[in-house]
Short mmCIF file of C-alpha atoms in Angstrom, two decimals:
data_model
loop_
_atom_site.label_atom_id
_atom_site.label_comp_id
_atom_site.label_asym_id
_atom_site.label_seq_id
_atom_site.Cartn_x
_atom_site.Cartn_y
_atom_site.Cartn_z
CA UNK A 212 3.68 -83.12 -4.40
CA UNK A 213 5.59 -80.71 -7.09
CA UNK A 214 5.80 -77.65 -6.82
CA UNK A 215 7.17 -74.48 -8.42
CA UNK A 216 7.96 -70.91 -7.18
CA UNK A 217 8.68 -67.77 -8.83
CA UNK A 218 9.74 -65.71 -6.07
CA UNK A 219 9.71 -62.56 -8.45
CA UNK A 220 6.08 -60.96 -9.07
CA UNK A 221 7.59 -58.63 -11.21
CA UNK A 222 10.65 -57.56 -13.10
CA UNK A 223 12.07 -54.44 -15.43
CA UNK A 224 15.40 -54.85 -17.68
CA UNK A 225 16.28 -52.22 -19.92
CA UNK A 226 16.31 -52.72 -23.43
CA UNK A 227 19.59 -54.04 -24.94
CA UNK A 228 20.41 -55.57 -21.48
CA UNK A 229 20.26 -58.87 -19.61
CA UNK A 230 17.60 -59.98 -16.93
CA UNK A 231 17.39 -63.00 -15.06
CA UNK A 232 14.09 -65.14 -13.96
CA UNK A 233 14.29 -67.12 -11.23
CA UNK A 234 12.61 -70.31 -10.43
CA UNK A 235 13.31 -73.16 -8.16
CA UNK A 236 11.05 -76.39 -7.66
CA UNK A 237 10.85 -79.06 -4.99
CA UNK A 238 10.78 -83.08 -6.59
CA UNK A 239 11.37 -86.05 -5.73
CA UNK A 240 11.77 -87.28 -8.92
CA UNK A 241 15.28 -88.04 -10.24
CA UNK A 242 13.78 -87.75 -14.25
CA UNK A 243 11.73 -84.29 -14.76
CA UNK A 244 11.33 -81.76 -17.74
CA UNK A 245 11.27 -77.62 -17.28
CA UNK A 246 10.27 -75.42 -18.68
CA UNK A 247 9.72 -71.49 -19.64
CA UNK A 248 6.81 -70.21 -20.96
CA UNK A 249 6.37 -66.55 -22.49
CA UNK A 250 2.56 -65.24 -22.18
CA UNK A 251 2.68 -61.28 -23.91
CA UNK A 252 -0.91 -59.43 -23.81
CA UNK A 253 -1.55 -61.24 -26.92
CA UNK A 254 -2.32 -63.94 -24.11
CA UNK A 255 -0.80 -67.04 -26.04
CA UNK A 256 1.38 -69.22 -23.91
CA UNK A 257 4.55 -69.83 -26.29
CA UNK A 258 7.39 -72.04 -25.32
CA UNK A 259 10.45 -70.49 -24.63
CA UNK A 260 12.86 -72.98 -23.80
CA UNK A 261 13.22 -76.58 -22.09
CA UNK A 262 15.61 -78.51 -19.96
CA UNK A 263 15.78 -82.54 -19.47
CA UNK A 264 16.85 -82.80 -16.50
CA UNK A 265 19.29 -85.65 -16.90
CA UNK A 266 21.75 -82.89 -18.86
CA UNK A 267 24.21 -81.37 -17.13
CA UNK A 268 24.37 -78.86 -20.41
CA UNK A 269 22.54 -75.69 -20.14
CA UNK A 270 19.55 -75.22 -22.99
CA UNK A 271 19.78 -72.10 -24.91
CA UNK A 272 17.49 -70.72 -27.77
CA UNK A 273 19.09 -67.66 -29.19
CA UNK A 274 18.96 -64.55 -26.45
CA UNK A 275 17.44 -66.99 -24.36
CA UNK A 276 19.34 -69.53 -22.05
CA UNK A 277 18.72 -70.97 -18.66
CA UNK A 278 21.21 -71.90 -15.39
CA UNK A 279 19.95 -75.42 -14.48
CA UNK A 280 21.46 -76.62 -10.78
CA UNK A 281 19.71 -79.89 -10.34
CA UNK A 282 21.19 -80.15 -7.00
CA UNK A 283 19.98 -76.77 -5.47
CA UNK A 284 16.71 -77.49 -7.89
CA UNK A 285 16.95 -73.90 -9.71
CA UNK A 286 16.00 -73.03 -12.99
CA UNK A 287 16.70 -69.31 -13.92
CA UNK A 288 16.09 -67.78 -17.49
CA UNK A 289 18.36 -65.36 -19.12
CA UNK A 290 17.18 -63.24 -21.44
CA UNK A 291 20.35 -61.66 -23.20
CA UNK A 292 19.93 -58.01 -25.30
CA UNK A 293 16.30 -57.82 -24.32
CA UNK A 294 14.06 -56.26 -26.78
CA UNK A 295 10.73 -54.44 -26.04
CA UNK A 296 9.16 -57.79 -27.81
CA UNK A 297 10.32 -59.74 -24.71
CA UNK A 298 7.71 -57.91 -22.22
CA UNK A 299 5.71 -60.64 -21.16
CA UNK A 300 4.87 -62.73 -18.35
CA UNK A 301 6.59 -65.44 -17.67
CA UNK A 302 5.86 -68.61 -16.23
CA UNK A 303 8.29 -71.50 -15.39
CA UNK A 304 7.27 -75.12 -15.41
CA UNK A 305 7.95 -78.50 -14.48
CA UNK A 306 6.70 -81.88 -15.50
CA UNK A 307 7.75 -85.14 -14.02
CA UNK A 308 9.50 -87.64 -17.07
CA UNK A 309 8.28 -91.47 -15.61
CA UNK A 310 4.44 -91.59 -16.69
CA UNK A 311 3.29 -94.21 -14.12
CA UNK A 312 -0.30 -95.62 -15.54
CA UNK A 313 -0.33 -94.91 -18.93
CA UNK A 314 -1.31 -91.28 -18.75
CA UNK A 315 0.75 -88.15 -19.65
CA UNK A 316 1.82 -85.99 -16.78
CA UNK A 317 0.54 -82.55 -16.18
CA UNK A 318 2.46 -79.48 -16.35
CA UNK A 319 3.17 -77.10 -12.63
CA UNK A 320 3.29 -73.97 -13.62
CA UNK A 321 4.93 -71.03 -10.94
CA UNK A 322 2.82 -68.21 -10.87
CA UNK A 323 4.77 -66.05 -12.94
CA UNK A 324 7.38 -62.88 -13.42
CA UNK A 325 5.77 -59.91 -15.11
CA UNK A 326 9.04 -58.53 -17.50
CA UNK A 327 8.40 -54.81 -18.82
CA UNK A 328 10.99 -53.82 -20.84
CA UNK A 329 12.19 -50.08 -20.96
CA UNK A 330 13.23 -48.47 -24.00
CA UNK B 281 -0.69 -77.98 -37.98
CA UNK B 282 -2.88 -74.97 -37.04
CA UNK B 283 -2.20 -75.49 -33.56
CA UNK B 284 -4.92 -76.07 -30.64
CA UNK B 285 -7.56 -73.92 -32.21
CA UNK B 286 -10.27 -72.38 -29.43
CA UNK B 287 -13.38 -71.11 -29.98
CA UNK B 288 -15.14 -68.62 -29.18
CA UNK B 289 -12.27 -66.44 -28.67
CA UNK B 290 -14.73 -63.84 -26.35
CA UNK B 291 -17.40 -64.79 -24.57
CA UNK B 292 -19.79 -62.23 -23.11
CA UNK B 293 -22.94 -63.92 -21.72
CA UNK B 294 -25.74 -63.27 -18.45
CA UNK B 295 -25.13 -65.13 -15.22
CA UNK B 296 -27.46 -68.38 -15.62
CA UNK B 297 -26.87 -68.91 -18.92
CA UNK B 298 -24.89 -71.77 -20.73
CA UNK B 299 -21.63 -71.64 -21.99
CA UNK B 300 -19.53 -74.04 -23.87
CA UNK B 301 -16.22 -73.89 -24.55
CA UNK B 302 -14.55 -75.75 -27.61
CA UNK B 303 -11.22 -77.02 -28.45
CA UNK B 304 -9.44 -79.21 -31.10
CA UNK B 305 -6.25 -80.15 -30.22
CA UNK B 306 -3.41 -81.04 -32.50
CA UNK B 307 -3.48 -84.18 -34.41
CA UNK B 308 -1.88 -87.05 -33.12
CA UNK B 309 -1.42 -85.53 -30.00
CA UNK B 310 -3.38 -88.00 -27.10
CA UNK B 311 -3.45 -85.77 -23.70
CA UNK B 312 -5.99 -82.81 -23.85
CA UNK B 313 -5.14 -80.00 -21.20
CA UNK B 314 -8.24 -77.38 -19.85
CA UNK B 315 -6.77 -74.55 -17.73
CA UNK B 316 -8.56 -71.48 -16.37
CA UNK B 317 -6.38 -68.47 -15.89
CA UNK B 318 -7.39 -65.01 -13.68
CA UNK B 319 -5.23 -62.10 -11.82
CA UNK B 320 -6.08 -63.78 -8.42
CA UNK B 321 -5.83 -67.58 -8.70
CA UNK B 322 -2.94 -67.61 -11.86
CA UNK B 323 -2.58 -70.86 -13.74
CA UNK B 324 -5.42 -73.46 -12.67
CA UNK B 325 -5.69 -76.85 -14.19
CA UNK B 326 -8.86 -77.92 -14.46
CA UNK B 327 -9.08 -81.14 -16.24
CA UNK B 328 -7.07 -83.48 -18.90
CA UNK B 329 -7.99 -86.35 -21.05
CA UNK B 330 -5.33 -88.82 -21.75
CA UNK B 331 -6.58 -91.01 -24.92
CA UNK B 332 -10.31 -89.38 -24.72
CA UNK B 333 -10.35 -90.13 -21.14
CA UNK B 334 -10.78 -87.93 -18.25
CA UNK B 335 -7.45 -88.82 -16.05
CA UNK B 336 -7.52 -85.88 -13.33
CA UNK B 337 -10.61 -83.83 -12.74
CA UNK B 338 -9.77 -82.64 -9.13
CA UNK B 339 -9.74 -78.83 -10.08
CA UNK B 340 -13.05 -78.47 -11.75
CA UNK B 341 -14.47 -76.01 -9.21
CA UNK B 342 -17.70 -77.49 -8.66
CA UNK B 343 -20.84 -79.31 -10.68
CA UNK B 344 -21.50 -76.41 -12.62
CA UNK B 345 -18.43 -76.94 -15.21
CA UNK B 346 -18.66 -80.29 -17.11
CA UNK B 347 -16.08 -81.44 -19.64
CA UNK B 348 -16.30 -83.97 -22.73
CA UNK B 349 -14.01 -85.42 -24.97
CA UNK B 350 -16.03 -87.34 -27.49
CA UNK B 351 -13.33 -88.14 -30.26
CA UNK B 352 -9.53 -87.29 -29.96
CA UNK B 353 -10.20 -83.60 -32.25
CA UNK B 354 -12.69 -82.20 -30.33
CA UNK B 355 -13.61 -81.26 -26.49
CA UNK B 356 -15.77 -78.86 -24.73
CA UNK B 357 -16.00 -77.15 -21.34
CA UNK B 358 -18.88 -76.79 -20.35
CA UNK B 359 -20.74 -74.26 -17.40
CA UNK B 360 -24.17 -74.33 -16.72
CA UNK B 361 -25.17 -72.16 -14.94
CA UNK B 362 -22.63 -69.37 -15.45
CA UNK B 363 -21.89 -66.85 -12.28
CA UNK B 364 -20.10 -63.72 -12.78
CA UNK B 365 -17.07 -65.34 -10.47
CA UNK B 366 -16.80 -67.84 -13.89
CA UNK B 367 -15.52 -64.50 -15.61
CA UNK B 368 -11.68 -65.75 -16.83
CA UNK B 369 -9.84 -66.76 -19.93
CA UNK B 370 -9.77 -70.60 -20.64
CA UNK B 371 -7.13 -72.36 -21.94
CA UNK B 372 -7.26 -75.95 -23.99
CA UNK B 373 -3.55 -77.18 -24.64
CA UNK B 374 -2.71 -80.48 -25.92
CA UNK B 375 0.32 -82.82 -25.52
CA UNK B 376 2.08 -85.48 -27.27
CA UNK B 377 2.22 -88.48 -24.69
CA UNK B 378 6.78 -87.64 -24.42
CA UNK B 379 6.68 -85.47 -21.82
CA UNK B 380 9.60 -83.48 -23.22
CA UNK B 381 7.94 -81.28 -25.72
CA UNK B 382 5.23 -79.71 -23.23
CA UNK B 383 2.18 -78.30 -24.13
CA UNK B 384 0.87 -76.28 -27.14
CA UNK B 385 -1.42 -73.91 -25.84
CA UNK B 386 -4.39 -72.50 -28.12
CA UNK B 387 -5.37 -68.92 -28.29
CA UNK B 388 -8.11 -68.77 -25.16
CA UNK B 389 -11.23 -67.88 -24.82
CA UNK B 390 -12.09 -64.77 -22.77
CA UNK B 391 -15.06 -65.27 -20.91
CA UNK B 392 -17.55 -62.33 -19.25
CA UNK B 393 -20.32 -63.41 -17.00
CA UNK B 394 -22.42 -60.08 -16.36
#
């Protein structure tokens, strides 16, 4: 079975600097999809950003950008000149591409990184 | 689009009572996603619907929570009776069936069991 870890319960960047999220996975799958996913106390889940994994290129969205290493199956975020906006939990995902059956696939979520963000 | 819309968005009611949950998910999108999310047990999927049909109900705790997806723009979760351990926010999120563009989440509904 899939599975996702985010070894880091908790992290604190200071504003106007960079912070890195970490997540690997375990697959046997050759064709997946990750994912970030930003919850703030607002509680809405919002897509950050999302990888195929058949690209060797990097996905970036603004301030936001990941390090995909298929091989060592890691999947860090980067959150460049973080703002106080960008306190949040985070939670990484990953869903498996070949739908066998007919049915979607479920998201695995991690169980998250806690950002604060100091001014 | 508005989204997945949710509703209630609280939920305050006695243990033993009823409570149903509803969702609408985006149109055109045919997999229907029910999650349940506290501070102990994170992220838990309880149930999804591909095409109005229930494909993987394995997490639904136990018989008390029922789920229903009559037509492809509506579904409800449903817990009867209700026990203060119930107490979470629940999330509906819905899917195109291209795995690529995830879920869409709606807002959640906070729910208190006193």
């Amino acid at each position: 079975a899939q599975t996702v870890t985010q070894s880091q319960p908790e992290m604190s960047v200071q504003e106007a600097e960079t912070v890195t999220l970490s997540c690997t996975y375990d697959t046997s799958e050759s064709d997946y999809y990750l994912f970030w996913y930003k919850q703030p106390p607002s509680r809405q889940m919002i897509l950050v950003i999302r990888q195929e994994a058949y690209k060797q290129q990097n996905a970036t969205e603004n301030r936001f950008s990941v390090n995909f290493q298929k091989a060592a199956k890691s999947f860090s975020l980067k959150i460049s000149d973080s703002q106080l906006g960008d306190a949040a939990m985070y939670f990484c995902a990953y869903r498996r591409a070949t739908i066998y059956g007919g049915a979607t696939n479920k998201l695995i979520f991690g169980t998250g990184t806690l950002l604060a963000v100091q001014p | 689009d508005a989204g997945v819309i949710q509703s209630p968005r609280h939920e305050v009611t006695e243990m033993g009572q009823e409570v149903t949950l509803r969702c609408k998910p985006i149109s055109g999108h045919n997999s229907l996603f029910w999650y349940r999310q506290t501070m102990m047990r994170g992220l838990e999927l309880l149930i999804y619907f591909n095409n109005n049909v229930p494909i993987d109900d394995s997490g639904m705790p136990e018989d008390r929570f029922s789920a229903k997806m009559p037509n492809a723009s509506f579904s409800t979760l449903k817990i009867q009776p209700s026990e203060p351990r119930d107490s979470a926010v629940y999330f509906c999120a819905s899917s195109p069936r291209a795995g690529f563009y995830g879920y869409t989440f709606g807002s959640g509904t906070r729910l208190t069991v006193v």
